Amino acid sequence: MKHSSVFSSSLLLLLHDLILLLCVVSVPLPSMADGAADRLALESFKSMVSDPLGALASWNRTNPVCRWQGVSCGRRHPDRVTALRLLSSGLVGRIPPHVANLTFLQVLRLRDNSFHGQMPPELDRLSRLQALDLSLNYLDGPIPATLTRCSNLRQVSVRSNLLTGEIPGDVGLLSKMLVFNLGQNNLTGSIPPSLGNMTSLIALFLQSNTLEGSIPESIGDLKSLQLLQIAYNRLSGAIPSSVYNLSSISVFSVGNNLLEGTLPANMFDTLPTLEMLLMNNNHFHGHIPASLSNASYMGDIELSVNYFTGTVPSHLENLRRLYFVNLSDNQLEATDSSDWEFLASLTNCSLLHALVLDTNNFGGRLPTSLANFSSSLNIITLGSNHISGAIPTGIGNLFNLTTLSLSDNHLTGVIPPTIGGLRNLHALGLSGNRLTGQIPHSIGNLTELNRIYLQDNDLGGRIPESIGNCRRVEEMDLSHNKLGGQIPMQLFSISSLSTYLNLSNNLLNGTLPLQVGNLRNLGALVLAHNNLSGDIPTTLGQCQSLEYLYLHDNSFQGSVPQSLSSLRGLSELDLSSNNISGNIPEFLADLHALQRLNLSYNDLEGNVPNDGVFRNITAFSFIGNHKLCGGNQGLHLLRAIPLLVGSMNLLRSGLSSQSSLWLCVR
Ligand SMILES: *[C@@H]1O[C@H](CO)[C@@H](O)[C@H](O)[C@H]1NC(C)=O
Ligand SMILES: *[C@@H]1O[C@H](CO)[C@@H](O)[C@H](O)[C@H]1NC(C)=O
Ligand SMILES: *[C@@H]1O[C@H](CO)[C@@H](O)[C@H](O)[C@H]1NC(C)=O
Ligand SMILES: *[C@@H]1O[C@H](CO)[C@@H](O)[C@H](O)[C@H]1NC(C)=O
Ligand SMILES: *[C@@H]1O[C@H](CO)[C@@H](O)[C@H](O)[C@H]1NC(C)=O
Ligand SMILES: *[C@@H]1O[C@H](CO)[C@@H](O)[C@H](O)[C@H]1NC(C)=O
Ligand SMILES: *[C@@H]1O[C@H](CO)[C@@H](O)[C@H](O)[C@H]1NC(C)=O
Ligand SMILES: *[C@@H]1O[C@H](CO)[C@@H](O)[C@H](O)[C@H]1NC(C)=O
Ligand SMILES: *[C@@H]1O[C@H](CO)[C@@H](O)[C@H](O)[C@H]1NC(C)=O
Ligand SMILES: *[C@@H]1O[C@H](CO)[C@@H](O)[C@H](O)[C@H]1NC(C)=O
Ligand SMILES: *[C@@H]1O[C@H](CO)[C@@H](O)[C@H](O)[C@H]1NC(C)=O
Ligand SMILES: *[C@@H]1O[C@H](CO)[C@@H](O)[C@H](O)[C@H]1NC(C)=O
């Protein structure tokens, strides 16, 4: 099991399946009886399962048993069934215990069907059984303790079922086991120490159960182990030092547990063939051992969400197969350029796909070597650190990047126009820095961009019109900058905008272009805290997906457009602190999704409606409008009297609210 290529964690299971594909050597044994018993057993099997896809159509009397679909017979005993392979056959029902009558059976594979109920305890009669694959079914209940009598078993997979209970304590009796897969079930209890007796074991999969307790010392006896997959459990304590001595291990996956302790300094020397090290989401602490520089087979390193401290070891240039590195959410640090040497050394890893270093204590200046990564690099993230300095102009060389995040650091200087070279970029995060200057015109070259975050900087000038070329953007946040001038109407040609568009807290002025109505898929439009003026465009009513519309703290005037009545999904509307006049439109009371409405500090007049959002006194706010009346009694406003045609006389007699359809009276 030597893997020449680098592989990702999703391949773990595939790897296991390959192992199960290995032929099982037929062991010749004396014939005890004819095949009649086998035929009976299989006929019973067929009669007891439901076969909606007709997978068992060939199982009929005119066809010899050994020619039946999925049935194989022995070479020495041509009438005896040695293998039953019914994979992905759509079979439904309980596993008939009659399979246990196939006493010559060596291989039983019923993977990926819809078998439910318990594993038949009768399987213990299959003393010749070498491979058992019941994975991807709906089996429940415990693993029968009797299974340990099938002492010839070499491969067992029951992954992806609903099995409960504990792993049988004497499972180690299955001492010929090569591949043991109990992953993705609901097994409880601890890992039995007897597992250490499976001394030929190559691959152990216990992931995604609810196993607890510590990893038994005896796992260190599995000298042939190449693959240890015990992630997603509740295992605690330190990993026994003997496990770090298993020199054949290539996949070491213990992530998402409650494990603790430090990594031995020579760990990567004692595990020389390590290809995947997945220890994320645990409580490990201490340094990442310098011996990492010797891990020349390493492909994936996932150490995120732990308490690792210190610097990242330098001299990683020999990790020629390195593909994925995630060290996020630790307390790793860098202060001076020597601490950043690791980054320069990683630029020699020509297969590197992702380098994730977010949420650590990395400081000092952003190294210019960032620009030297190989074209294989797709993801680099350094967000939420304390990094200062400027974004290197060479960044534009990383043309294969899909994700670049430098958010929430102390970066200064401008966004280099070379950024337009990142033509494959899907996500750009530069928010939460102190970047100045303008958004470069070349942003329009990023035509694959889905998400762009430039908020919380000191960016000035106008939003470039070229941004309209970013036709795949779904989420855009340019808020909390000093962007001025008009919002370019090209921005509103990005009809892919869906999650949100946030331009709030800038210095934007002029009117809101009518083209805003093109944003049919937009969920949230946030333009608050700018200097926008003119009418609220009636075309906003075409933004049928809007749930959040925040236009507050601008200088909008005119009335609330009637067209907004078509925003049936609107949940929050804030128009406060503008110069909006006229009546509160009745349709706002009919927008059933509306949960919050803020109309404060405008120049509204006339009646406050009584229904819908207006029923709930905490859901809406109207203070700072001095000509409102009516509404629910708890508001203590003047009464509102509708102005009918006949009351025109009253108007002429000089009472207030000429433009209103309502009269406010005591
Ligand atoms: C029995 O199975 C064979 C092989 O699939 C098929 O050719 C034959 O028609 C079947 N006979 C009957 C009676 O269904
Ligand atoms: C086969 O197994 C079933 C259930 O385990 C049992 O009831 C039956 O007697 C066996 N039949 C033969 C022919 O051995
Ligand atoms: C596994 O057990 C947990 C609680 O112990 C339960 O919430 C969950 O639904 C179970 N999952 C399955 C697939 O049975
Ligand atoms: C493991 O093997 C040892 C030595 O063969 C034996 O003494 C012990 O009982 C076995 N343990 C289990 C639980 O099988
Ligand atoms: C690890 O292996 C080395 C050399 O084979 C040996 O000296 C040491 O005792 C082993 N450590 C453990 C904890 O098994
Ligand atoms: C790397 O391996 C070599 C040869 O085994 C050894 O001498 C050296 O100390 C190791 N380096 C580290 C940093 O552990
Ligand atoms: C890196 O780890 C963090 C924390 O576990 C996770 O949220 C993030 O998705 C990982 N990044 C990648 C690219 O896998
Ligand atoms: C990286 O590779 C280049 C050329 O392949 C080589 O000149 C340089 O010394 C290497 N850097 C390191 C740190 O090994
Ligand atoms: C660019 O990245 C893709 C994967 O996203 C990869 O298949 C391709 O080889 C990379 N291109 C280069 C020139 O490295
Ligand atoms: C942006 O695209 C234009 C037109 O294809 C090209 O001339 C220009 O060099 C690109 N700019 C950058 C920074 O890649
Ligand atoms: C809008 O802002 C720009 C740039 O800040 C300024 O030049 C222009 O005079 C402003 N226009 C209005 C109408 O305030
Ligand atoms: C009133 O509105 C507030 C704010 O939206 C909300 O939290 C609360 O649940 C509403 N109360 C009722 C009775 O609907």
Coordinates of N, CA and C and ligand atoms in Angstrom, one line a residue, residues 57-63, ligand 1:
A57 N -32.6 -11.9 -10.5 CA -33.4 -12.5 -11.6 C -32.7 -13.8 -12.1
S58 N -31.4 -13.8 -12.0 CA -30.7 -15.0 -12.6 C -30.8 -16.2 -11.6
W59 N -31.3 -15.9 -10.4 CA -31.3 -17.0 -9.4 C -32.6 -17.8 -9.6
N60 N -32.5 -18.7 -10.6 CA -33.7 -19.6 -10.9 C -33.2 -21.0 -11.2
R61 N -34.2 -21.8 -11.2 CA -33.9 -23.3 -11.3 C -33.2 -23.7 -12.5
T62 N -33.5 -23.0 -13.6 CA -32.8 -23.4 -14.9 C -31.4 -23.0 -15.0
N63 N -31.0 -22.2 -14.1 CA -29.6 -21.7 -14.1 C -28.8 -22.3 -12.9
Ligands
LIG1 C1 -33.0 -17.8 -15.4 O1 -31.9 -16.9 -15.5 C2 -31.2 -16.9 -16.7 C3 -30.0 -16.1 -16.6 O2 -30.3 -14.7 -16.2 C4 -32.1 -16.4 -17.8 O3 -31.5 -16.4 -19.0 C5 -33.4 -17.2 -17.8 O4 -34.3 -16.7 -18.7 C6 -34.0 -17.4 -16.5 N1 -35.1 -18.3 -16.5 C7 -36.3 -18.1 -16.0 C8 -37.3 -19.2 -16.1 O5 -36.6 -17.0 -15.5

